[in-house]
Coordinates of C-alpha atoms in Angstrom, one line a residue:
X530 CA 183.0 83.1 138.2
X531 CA 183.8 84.2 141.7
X532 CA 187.1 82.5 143.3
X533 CA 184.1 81.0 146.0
X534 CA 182.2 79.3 143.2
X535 CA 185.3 77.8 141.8
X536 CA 186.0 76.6 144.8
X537 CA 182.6 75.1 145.3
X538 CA 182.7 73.5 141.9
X539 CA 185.9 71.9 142.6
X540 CA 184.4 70.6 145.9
X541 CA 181.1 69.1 144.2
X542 CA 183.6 67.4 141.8
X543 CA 185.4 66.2 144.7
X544 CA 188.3 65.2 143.3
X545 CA 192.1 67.2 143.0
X546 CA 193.5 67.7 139.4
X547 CA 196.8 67.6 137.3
X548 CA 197.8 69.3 134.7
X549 CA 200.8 71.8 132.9
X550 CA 201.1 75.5 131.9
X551 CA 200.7 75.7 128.2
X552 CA 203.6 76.6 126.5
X553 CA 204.0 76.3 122.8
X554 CA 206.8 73.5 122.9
X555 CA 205.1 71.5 125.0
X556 CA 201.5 72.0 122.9
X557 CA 201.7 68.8 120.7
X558 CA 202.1 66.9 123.9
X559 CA 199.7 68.5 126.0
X560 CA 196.8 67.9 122.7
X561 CA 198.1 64.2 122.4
X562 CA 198.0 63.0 125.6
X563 CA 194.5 64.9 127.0
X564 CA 193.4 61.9 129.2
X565 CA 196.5 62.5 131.2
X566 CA 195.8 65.8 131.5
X567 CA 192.8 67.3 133.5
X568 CA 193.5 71.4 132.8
X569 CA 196.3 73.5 131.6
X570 CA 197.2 76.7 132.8
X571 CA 197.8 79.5 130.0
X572 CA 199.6 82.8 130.8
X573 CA 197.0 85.4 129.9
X574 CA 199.4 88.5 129.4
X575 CA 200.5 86.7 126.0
X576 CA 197.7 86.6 124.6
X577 CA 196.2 90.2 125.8
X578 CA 197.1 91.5 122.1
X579 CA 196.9 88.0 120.0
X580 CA 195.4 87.9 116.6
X581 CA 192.4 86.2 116.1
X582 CA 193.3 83.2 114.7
X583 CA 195.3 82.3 118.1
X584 CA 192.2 83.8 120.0
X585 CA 190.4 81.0 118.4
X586 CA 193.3 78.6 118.9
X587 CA 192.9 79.3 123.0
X588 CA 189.3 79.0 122.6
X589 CA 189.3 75.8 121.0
X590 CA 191.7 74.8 123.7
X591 CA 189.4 75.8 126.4
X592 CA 186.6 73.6 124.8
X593 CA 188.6 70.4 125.0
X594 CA 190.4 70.7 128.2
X595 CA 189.8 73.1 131.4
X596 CA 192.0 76.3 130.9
X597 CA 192.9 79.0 133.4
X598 CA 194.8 81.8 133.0
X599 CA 197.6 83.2 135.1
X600 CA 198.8 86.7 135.3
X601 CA 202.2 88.1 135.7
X602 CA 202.1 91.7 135.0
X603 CA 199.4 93.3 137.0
X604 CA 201.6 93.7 140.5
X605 CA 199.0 93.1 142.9
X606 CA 200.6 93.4 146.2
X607 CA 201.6 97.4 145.9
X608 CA 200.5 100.4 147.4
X609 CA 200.1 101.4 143.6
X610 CA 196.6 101.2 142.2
X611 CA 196.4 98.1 139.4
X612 CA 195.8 99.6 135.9
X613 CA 192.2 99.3 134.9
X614 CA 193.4 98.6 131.4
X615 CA 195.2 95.3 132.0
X616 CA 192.2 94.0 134.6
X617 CA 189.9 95.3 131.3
X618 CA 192.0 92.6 129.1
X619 CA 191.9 89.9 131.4
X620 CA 187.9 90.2 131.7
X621 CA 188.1 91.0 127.7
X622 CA 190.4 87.5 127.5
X623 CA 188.5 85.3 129.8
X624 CA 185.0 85.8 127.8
X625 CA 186.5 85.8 124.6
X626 CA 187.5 82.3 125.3
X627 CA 185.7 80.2 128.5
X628 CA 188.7 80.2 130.6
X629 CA 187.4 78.9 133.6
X630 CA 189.4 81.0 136.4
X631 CA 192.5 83.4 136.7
X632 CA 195.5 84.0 139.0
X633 CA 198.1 86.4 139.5
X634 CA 201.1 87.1 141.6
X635 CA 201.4 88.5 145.2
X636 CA 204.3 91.0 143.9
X637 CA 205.1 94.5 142.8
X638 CA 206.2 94.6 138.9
X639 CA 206.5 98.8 138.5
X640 CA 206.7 102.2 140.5
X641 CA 207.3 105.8 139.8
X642 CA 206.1 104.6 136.3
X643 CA 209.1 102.4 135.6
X644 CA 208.2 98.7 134.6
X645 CA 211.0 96.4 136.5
X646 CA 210.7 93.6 134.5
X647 CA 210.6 91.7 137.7
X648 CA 207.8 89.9 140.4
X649 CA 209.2 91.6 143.3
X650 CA 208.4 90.9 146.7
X651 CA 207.4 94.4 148.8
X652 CA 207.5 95.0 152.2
X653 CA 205.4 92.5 154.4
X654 CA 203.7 95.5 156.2
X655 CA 200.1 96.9 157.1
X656 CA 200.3 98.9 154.3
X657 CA 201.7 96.3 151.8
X658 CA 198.5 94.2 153.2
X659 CA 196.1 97.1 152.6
X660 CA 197.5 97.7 148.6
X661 CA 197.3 94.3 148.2
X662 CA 193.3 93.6 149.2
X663 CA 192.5 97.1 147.5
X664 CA 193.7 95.9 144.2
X665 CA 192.0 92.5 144.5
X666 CA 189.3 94.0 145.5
X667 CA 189.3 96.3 142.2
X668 CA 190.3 93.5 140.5
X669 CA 187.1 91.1 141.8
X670 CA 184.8 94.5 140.5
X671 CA 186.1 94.7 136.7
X672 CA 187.1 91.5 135.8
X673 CA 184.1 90.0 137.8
X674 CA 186.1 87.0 140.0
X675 CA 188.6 87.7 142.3
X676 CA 191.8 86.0 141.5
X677 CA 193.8 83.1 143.2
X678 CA 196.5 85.0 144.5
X679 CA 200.3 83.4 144.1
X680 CA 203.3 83.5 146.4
X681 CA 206.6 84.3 144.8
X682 CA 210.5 83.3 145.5
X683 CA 212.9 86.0 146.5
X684 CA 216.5 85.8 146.8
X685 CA 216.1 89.0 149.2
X686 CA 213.8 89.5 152.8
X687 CA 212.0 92.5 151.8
X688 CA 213.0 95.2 153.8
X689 CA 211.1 97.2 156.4
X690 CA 209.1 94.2 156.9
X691 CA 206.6 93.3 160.0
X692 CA 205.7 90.0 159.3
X693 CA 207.0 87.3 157.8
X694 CA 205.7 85.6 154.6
X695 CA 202.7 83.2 155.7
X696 CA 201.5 85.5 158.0
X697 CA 201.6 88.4 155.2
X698 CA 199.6 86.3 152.8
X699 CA 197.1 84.9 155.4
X700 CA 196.1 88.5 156.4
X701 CA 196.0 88.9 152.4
X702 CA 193.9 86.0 151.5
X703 CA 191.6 86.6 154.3
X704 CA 191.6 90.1 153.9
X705 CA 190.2 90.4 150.3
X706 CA 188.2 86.8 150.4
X707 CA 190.6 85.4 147.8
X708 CA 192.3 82.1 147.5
X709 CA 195.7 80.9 147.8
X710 CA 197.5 79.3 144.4
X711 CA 200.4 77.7 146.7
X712 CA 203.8 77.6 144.6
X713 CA 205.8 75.2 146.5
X714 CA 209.2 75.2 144.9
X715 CA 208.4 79.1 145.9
X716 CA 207.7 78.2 149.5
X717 CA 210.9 76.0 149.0
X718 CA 213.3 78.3 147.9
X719 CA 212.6 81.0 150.5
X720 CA 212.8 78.7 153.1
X721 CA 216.1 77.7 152.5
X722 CA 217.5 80.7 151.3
X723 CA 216.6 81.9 154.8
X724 CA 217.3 79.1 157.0
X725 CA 214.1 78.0 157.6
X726 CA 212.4 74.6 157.6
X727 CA 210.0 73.9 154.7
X728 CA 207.5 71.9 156.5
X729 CA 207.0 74.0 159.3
X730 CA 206.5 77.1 157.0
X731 CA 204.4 75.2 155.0
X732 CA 202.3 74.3 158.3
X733 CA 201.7 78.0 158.7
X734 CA 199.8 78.8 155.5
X735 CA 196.0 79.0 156.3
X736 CA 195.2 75.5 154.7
X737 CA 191.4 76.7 154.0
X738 CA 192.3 79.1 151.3
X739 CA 194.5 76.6 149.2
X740 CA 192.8 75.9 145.7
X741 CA 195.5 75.5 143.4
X742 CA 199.6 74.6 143.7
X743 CA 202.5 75.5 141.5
X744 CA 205.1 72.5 141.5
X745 CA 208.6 73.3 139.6
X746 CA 212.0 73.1 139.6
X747 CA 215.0 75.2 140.1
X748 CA 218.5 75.9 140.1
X749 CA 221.5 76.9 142.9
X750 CA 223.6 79.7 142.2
X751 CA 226.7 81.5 144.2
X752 CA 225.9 84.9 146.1
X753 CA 228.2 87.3 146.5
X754 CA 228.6 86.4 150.0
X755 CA 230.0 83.4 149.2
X756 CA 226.9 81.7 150.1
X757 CA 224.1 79.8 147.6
X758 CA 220.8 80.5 146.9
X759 CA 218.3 78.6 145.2
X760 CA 216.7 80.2 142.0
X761 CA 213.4 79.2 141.1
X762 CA 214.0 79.6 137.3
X763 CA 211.5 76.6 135.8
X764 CA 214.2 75.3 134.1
X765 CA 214.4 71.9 135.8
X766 CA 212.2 69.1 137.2
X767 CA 210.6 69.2 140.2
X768 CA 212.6 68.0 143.1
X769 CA 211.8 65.0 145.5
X770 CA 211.6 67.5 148.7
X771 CA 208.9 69.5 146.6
X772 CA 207.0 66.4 145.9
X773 CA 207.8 65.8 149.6
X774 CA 205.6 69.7 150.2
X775 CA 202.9 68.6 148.3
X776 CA 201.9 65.3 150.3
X777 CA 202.3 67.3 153.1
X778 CA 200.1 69.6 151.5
X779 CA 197.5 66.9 151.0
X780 CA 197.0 65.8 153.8
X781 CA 196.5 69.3 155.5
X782 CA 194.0 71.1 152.5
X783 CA 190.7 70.4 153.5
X784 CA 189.8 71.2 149.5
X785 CA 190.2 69.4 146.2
X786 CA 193.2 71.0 144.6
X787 CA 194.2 71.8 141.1
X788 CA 198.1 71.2 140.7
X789 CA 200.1 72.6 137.9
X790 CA 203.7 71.7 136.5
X791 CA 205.2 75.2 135.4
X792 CA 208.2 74.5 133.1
X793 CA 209.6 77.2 130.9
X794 CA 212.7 75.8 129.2
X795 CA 215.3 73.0 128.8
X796 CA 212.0 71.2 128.6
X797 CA 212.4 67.4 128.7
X798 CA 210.8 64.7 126.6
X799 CA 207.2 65.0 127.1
X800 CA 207.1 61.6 128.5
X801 CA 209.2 62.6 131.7
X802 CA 206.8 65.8 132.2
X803 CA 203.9 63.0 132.1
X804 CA 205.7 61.0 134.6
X805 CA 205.9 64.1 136.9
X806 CA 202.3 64.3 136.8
X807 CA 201.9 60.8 137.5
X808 CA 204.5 61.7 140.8
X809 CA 202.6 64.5 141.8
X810 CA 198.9 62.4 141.4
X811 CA 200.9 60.0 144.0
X812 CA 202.6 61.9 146.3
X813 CA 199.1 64.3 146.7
X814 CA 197.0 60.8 147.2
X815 CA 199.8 59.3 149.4
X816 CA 198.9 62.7 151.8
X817 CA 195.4 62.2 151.0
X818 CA 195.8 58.6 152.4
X819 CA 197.4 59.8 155.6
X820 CA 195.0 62.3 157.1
X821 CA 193.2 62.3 160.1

């Protein structure tokens, strides 16, 4: 299904939804507690080689709860042609199970044929821009939907960049006709790592491409300029000023949203993660409430 028709499905619903990437500690809970829980969002590189059985375990998923898969491996926003092979397995992975929609990052992950084991943030340049809409372009022909495309944290400004972040990823988004899956601990981090204000880059973002949001938590570590940064490592809960973002948020995006709770250790009783949701599902409405 085309990013455009999601969008439009979600807009017929008419309403914004909650949910948590899938991660096998948090499964039980996610299965117990379904009418808390409007979607979960699965990260499709681990399951580009799975066995059948947990094929069917992902399809069965799928058929209770709305499932979409996220990428983080296919480096997107590089000047380096996306391998045919991985957009091949995502198509391969989102038929073999009903997953309703996809994302992936706006990052380089390899070049010169070395894999960093990193999302990387390149240069905000023409070029940069012009990598990034060919492969989602590429990506829209063999998988058959363009993806929602993802902002990353960096605790570096890329150099040789001509633009700074939200203007980078506008031209992106707009470019290629794709939407925008708006990580705001992301957005956070960067911000304050770089003495900017979080609201006001927020305000910059083109609010008409915002489908989906990535809420999480994070962590501050020393530099070795004596100075602290703030690691975006999915370890923690989501802070009050991110919760702070997303009313914001809601009362800016013109479109229903899906919102997501990424958390990939030190994971809490599942109870506190469910009273997250219920913080997000009020801080979103609150925004709701206040526009215009």
């Amino acid at each position: 299904m085309e990013a455009a028709a999601v969008v439009a499905a979600a807009a017929v619903e008419g309403r914004d939804r909650f949910g948590l990437g899938w991660r096998p500690e948090l499964a039980a809970g996610i299965l117990a507690h379904l009418d808390r829980i409007d979607l979960v969002e699965v990260i499709a590189d681990d399951y580009f080689a799975a066995a059948r059985a947990d094929l069917r375990a992902l399809k069965t998923l799928a058929a209770q709860v709305v499932t979409v898969l996220h990428g983080v491996g296919l480096g997107l926003a590089s000047t380096v042609p996306v391998e045919s092979k991985r957009l091949d397995r995502m198509a391969w992975l989102i038929e073999k199970t009903g997953a309703t929609g996809w994302s992936e990052h706006l990052a380089f992950v390899r070049g010169g044929g070395i894999e960093i084991g990193h999302l990387a943030a390149p240069p905000r340049t023409a070029v940069s821009i012009e990598g990034a809409c060919r492969n989602i372009e590429t990506a829209r022909r063999i998988v058959g939907s363009a993806p929602l495309v993802e902002n990353i944290a960096t605790l570096i400004s890329p150099p040789m960049s001509d633009l700074d972040e939200a203007e980078w990823t506008e031209a992106i988004v707009c470019g290629a006709g794709a939407g925008l899956l708006l990580d705001l601990h992301n957005l956070y981090a960067n911000a304050v790592n770089f003495s900017d204000d979080p609201i006001s880059i927020l305000h910059r973002y083109p609010m008409d491409r915002v489908v989906a949001v990535h809420l999480s938590g994070g962590c501050w570590i020393d530099a070795p300029n004596g100075a602290r940064r703030l690691l975006d490592d999915h370890l923690h809960d989501v802070s009050t000023v991110v919760f702070e973002l997303l009313r914001e948020l809601g009362r800016l995006a013109p479109r229903p949203l899906d919102v997501i709770i990424e958390r990939d250790g030190r994971f809490p009783a599942f109870a506190g993660l469910l009273d997250q949701l219920e913080t997000a599902r009020a801080a979103l409405r609150a925004g709701r409430d206040d526009r215009p």
